[in-house]
mmCIF file with all atom_site columns, C-alpha atoms in Angstrom:
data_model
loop_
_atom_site.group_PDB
_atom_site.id
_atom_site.type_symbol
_atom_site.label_atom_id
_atom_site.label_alt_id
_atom_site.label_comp_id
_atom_site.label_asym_id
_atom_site.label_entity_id
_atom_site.label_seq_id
_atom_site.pdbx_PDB_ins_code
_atom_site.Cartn_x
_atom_site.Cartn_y
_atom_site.Cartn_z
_atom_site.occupancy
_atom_site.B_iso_or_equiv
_atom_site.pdbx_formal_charge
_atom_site.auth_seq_id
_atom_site.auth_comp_id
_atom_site.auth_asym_id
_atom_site.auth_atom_id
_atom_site.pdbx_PDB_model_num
ATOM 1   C CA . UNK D 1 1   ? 0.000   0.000  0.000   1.00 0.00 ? 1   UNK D CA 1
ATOM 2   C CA . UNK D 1 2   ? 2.987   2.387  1.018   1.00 0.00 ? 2   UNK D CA 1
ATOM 3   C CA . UNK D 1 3   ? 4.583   2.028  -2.335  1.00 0.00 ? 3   UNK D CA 1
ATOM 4   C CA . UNK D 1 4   ? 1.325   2.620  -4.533  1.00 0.00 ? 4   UNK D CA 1
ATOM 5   C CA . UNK D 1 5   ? 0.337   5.612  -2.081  1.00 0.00 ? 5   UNK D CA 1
ATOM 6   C CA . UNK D 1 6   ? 3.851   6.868  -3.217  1.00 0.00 ? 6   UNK D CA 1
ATOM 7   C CA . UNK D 1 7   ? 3.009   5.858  -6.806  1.00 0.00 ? 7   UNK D CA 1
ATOM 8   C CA . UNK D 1 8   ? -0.116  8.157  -6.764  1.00 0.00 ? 8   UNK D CA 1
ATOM 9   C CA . UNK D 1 9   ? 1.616   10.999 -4.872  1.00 0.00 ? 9   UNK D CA 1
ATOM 10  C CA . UNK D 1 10  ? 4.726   10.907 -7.284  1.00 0.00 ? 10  UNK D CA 1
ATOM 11  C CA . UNK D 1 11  ? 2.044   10.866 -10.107 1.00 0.00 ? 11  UNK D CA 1
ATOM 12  C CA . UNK D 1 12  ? 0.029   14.100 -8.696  1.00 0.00 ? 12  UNK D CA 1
ATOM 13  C CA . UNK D 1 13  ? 3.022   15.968 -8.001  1.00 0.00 ? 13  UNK D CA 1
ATOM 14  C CA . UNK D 1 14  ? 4.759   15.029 -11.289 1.00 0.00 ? 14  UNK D CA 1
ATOM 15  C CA . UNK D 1 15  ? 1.329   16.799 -12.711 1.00 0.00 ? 15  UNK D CA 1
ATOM 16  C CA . UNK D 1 16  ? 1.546   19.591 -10.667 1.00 0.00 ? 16  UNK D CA 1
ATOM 17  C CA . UNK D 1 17  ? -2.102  19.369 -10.264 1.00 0.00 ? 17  UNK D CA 1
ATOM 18  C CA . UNK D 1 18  ? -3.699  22.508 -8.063  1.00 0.00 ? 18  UNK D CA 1
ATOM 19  C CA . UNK D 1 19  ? -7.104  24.805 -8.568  1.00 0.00 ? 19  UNK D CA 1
ATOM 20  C CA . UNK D 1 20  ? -4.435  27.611 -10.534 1.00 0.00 ? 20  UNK D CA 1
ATOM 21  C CA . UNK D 1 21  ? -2.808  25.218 -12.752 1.00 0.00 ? 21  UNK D CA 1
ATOM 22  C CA . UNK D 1 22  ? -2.725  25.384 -16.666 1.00 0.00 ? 22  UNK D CA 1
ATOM 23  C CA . UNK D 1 23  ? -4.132  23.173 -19.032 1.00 0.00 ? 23  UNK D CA 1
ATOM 24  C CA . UNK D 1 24  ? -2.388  20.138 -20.059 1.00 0.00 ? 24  UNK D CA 1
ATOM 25  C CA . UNK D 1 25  ? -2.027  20.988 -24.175 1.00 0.00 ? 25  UNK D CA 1
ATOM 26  C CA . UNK D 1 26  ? -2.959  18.011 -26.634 1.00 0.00 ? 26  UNK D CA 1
ATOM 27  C CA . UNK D 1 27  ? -2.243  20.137 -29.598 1.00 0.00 ? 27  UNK D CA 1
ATOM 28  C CA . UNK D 1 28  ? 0.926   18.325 -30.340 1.00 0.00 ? 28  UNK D CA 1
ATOM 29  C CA . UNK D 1 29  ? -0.312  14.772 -30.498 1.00 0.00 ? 29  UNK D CA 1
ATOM 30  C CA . UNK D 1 30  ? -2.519  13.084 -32.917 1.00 0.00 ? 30  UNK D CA 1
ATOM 31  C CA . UNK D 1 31  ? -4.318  9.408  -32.399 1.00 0.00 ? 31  UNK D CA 1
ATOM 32  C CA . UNK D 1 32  ? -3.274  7.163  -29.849 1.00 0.00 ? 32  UNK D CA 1
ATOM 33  C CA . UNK D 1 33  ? -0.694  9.591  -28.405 1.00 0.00 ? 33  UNK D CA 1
ATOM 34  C CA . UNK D 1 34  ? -3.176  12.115 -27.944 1.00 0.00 ? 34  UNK D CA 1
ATOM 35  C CA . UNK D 1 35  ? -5.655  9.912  -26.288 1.00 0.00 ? 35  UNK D CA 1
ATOM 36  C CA . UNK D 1 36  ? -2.384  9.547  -23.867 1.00 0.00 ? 36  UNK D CA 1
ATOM 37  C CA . UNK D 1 37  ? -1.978  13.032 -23.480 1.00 0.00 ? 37  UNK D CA 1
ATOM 38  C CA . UNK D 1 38  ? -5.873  13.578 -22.626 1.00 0.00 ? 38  UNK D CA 1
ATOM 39  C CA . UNK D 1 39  ? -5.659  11.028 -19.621 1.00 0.00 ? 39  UNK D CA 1
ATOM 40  C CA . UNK D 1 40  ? -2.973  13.645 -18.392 1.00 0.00 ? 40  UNK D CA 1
ATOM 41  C CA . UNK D 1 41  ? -5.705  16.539 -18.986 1.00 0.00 ? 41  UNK D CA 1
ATOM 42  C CA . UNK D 1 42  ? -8.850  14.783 -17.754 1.00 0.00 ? 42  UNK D CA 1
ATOM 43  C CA . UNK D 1 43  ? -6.410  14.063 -14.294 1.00 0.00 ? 43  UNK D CA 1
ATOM 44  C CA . UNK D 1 44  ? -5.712  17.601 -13.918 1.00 0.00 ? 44  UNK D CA 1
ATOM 45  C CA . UNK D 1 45  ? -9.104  18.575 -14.555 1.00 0.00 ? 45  UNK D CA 1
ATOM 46  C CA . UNK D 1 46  ? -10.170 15.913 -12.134 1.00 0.00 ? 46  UNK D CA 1
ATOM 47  C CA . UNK D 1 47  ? -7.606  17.008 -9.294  1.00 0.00 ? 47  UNK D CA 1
ATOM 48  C CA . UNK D 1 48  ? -8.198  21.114 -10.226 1.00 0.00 ? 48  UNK D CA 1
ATOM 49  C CA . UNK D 1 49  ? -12.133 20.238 -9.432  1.00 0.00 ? 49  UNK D CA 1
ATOM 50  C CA . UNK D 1 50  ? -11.307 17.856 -6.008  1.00 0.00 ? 50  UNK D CA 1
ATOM 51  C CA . UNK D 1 51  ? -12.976 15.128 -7.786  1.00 0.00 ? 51  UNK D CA 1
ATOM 52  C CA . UNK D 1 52  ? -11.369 11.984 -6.265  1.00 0.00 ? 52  UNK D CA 1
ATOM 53  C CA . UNK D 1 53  ? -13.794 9.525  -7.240  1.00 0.00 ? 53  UNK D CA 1
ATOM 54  C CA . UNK D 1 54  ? -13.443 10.215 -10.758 1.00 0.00 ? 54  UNK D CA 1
ATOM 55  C CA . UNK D 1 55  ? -9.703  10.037 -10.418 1.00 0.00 ? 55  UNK D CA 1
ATOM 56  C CA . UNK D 1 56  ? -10.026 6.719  -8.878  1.00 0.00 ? 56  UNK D CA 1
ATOM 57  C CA . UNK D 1 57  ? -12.554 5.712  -11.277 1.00 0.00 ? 57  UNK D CA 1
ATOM 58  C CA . UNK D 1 58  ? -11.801 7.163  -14.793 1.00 0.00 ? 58  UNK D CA 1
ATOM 59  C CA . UNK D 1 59  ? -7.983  8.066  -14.737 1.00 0.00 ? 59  UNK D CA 1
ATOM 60  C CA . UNK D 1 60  ? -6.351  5.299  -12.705 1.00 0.00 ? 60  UNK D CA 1
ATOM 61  C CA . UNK D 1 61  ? -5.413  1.737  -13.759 1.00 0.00 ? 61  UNK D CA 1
ATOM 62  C CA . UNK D 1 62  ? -7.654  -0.864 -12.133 1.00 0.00 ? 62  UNK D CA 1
ATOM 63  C CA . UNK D 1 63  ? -4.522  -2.184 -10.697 1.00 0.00 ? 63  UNK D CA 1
ATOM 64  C CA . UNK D 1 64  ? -3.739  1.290  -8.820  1.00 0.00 ? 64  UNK D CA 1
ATOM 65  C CA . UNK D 1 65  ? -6.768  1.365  -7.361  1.00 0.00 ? 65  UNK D CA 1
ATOM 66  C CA . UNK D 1 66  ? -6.703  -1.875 -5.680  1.00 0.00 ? 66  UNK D CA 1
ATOM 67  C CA . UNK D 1 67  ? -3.021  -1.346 -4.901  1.00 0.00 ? 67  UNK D CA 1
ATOM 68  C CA . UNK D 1 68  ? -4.469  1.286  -3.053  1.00 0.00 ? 68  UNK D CA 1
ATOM 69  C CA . UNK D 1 69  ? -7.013  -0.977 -1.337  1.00 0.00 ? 69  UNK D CA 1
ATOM 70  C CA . UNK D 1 70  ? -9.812  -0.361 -3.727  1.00 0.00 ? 70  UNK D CA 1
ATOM 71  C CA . UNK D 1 71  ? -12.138 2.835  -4.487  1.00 0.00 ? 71  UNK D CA 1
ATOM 72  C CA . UNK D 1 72  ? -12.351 4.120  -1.223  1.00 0.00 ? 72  UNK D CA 1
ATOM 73  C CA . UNK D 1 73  ? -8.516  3.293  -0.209  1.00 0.00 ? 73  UNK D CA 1
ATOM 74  C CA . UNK D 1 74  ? -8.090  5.223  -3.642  1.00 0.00 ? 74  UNK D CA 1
ATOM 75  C CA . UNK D 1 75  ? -10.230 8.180  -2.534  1.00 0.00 ? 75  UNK D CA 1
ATOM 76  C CA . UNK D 1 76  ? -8.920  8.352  0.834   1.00 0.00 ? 76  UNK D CA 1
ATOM 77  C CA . UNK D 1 77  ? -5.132  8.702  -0.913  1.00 0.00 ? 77  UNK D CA 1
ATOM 78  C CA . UNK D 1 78  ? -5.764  11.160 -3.497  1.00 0.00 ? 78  UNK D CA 1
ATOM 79  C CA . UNK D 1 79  ? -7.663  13.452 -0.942  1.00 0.00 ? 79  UNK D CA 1
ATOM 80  C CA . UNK D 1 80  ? -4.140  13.074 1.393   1.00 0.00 ? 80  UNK D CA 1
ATOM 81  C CA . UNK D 1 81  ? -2.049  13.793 -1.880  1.00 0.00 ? 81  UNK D CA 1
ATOM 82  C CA . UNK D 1 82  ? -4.002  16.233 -3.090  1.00 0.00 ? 82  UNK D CA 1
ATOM 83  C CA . UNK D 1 83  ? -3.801  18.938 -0.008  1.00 0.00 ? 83  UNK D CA 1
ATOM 84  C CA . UNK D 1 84  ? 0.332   18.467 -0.574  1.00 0.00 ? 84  UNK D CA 1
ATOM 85  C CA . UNK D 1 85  ? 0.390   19.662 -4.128  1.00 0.00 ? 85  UNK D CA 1
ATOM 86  C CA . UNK D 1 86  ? 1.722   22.281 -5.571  1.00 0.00 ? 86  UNK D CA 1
ATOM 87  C CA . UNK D 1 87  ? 0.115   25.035 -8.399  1.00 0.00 ? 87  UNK D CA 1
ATOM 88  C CA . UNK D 1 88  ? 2.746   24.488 -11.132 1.00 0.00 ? 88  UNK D CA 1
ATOM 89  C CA . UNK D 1 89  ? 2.672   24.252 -14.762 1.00 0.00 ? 89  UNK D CA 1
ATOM 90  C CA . UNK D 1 90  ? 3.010   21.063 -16.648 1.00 0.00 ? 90  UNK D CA 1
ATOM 91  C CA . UNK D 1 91  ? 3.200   20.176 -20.422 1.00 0.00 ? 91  UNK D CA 1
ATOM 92  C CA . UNK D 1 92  ? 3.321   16.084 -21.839 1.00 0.00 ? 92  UNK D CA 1
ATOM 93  C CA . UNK D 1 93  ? 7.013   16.541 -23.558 1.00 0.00 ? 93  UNK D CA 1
ATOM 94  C CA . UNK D 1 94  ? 6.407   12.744 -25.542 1.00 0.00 ? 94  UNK D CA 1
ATOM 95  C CA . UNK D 1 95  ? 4.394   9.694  -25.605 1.00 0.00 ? 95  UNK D CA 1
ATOM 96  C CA . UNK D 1 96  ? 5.786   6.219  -26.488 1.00 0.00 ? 96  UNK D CA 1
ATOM 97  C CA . UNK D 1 97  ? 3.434   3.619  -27.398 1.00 0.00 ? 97  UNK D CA 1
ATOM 98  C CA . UNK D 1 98  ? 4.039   -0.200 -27.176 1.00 0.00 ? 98  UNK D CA 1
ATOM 99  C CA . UNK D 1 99  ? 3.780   -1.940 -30.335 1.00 0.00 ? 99  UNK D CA 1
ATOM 100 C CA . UNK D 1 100 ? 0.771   -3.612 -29.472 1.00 0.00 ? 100 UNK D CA 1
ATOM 101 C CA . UNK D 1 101 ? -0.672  0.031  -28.251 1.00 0.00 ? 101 UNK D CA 1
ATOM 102 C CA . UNK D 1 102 ? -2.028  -1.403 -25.023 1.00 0.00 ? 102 UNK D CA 1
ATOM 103 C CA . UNK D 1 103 ? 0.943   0.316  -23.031 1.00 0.00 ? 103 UNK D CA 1
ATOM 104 C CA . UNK D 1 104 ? 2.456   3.629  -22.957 1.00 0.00 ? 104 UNK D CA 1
ATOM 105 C CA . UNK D 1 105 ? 4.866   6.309  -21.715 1.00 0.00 ? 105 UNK D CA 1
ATOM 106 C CA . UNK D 1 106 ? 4.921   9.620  -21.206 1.00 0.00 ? 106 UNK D CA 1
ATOM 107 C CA . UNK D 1 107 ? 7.739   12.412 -20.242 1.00 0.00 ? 107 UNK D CA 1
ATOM 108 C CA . UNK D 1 108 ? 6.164   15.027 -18.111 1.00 0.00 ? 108 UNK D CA 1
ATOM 109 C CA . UNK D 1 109 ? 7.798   18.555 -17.575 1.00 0.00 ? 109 UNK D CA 1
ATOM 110 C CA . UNK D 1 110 ? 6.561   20.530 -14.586 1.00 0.00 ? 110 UNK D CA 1
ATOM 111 C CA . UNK D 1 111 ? 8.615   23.591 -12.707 1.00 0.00 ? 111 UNK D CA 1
ATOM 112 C CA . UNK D 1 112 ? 9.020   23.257 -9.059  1.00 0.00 ? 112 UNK D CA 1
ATOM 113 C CA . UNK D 1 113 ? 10.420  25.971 -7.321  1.00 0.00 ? 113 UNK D CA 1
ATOM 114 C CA . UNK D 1 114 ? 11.835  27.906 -9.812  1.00 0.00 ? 114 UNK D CA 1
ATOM 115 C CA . UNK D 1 115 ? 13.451  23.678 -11.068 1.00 0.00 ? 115 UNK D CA 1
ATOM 116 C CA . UNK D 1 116 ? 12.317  22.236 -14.627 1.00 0.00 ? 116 UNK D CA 1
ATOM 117 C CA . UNK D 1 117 ? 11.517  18.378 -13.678 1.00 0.00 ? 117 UNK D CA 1
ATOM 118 C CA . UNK D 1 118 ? 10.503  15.769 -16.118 1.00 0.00 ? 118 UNK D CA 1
ATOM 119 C CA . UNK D 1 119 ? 8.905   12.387 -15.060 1.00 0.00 ? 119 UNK D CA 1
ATOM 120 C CA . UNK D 1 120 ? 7.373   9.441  -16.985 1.00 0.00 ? 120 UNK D CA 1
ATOM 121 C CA . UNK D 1 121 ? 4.067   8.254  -16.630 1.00 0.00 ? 121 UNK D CA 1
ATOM 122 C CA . UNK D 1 122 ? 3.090   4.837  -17.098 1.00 0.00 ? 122 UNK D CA 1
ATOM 123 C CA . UNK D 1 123 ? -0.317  4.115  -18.677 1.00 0.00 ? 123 UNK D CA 1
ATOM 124 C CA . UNK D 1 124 ? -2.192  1.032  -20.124 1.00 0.00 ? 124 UNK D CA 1
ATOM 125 C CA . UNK D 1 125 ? -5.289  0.724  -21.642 1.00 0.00 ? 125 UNK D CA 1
ATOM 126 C CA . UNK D 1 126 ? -8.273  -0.326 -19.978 1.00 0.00 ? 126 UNK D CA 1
ATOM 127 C CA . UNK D 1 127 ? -11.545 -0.926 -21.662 1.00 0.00 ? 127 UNK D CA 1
ATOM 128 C CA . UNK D 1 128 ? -10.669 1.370  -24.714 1.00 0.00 ? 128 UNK D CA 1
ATOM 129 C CA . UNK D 1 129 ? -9.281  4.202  -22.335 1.00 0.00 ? 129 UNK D CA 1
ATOM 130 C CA . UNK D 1 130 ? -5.751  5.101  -21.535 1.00 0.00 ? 130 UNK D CA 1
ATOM 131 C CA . UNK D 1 131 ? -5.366  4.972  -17.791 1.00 0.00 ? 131 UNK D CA 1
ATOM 132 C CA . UNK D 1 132 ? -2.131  6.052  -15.268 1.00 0.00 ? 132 UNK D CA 1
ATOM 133 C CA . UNK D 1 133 ? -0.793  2.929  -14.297 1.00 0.00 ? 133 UNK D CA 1
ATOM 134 C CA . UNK D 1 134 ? 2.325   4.108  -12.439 1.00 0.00 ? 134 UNK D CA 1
ATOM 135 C CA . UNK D 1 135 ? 5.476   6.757  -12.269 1.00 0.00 ? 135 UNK D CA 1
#
């Protein structure tokens, strides 16, 4: 649970994810890669409007969310990560797809403090949507 609460925390903060935060672009992608880039959008969206359910539910791998002992495990997390966030910006850099499509990465810039920081995102695809499956 520790490591999957760290997971989601590493995640939110990699997003920079607060109620002044910019909008994650999609201009830059097309197809697949875009749908990638969305999941990044609709999280930030989610987060920017305290909607943890929907985080748990729509932009989290199944996986996560048991990891995190389930929907209300999940909710009870992002709440705790989501009073510890920052207002930063944050753009999707690149998205790698698997061959196979049903896996992905993506490079995340966000400023910190005055610091550029990129992360990768993990994602898979879950019932035709591209969901965060880890950091």
């Amino acid at each position: 649970m520790r490591r999957s609460l760290t997971l989601l925390c590493a995640a939110l903060c990699a997003l920079a994810l607060a109620a002044c935060g910019s909008t994650v672009s999609t201009a830059g992608f097309k197809g697949a890669k875009r749908e990638v880039a969305q999941t990044v959008a609709n999280l930030q969206s989610d987060a920017t409007t305290i909607q943890r359910k929907k985080i748990c539910a729509n932009d989290l791998a199944a996986a996560t969310v048991a990891k995190l002992g389930g929907a209300k495990g999940c909710e009870a997390a992002v709440k705790d990560q989501l009073t510890q966030v920052d207002s930063l910006d944050v753009s999707v850099q690149s998205v790698q797809l698997t061959k196979s499509e049903t896996a992905a990465t993506a490079q995340i810039k966000s400023i910190h403090q005055g610091k550029s920081r990129v992360s990768s995102l993990s994602f898979v695809k879950e019932g035709g949507k591209w969901k965060i499956s880890g950091l």
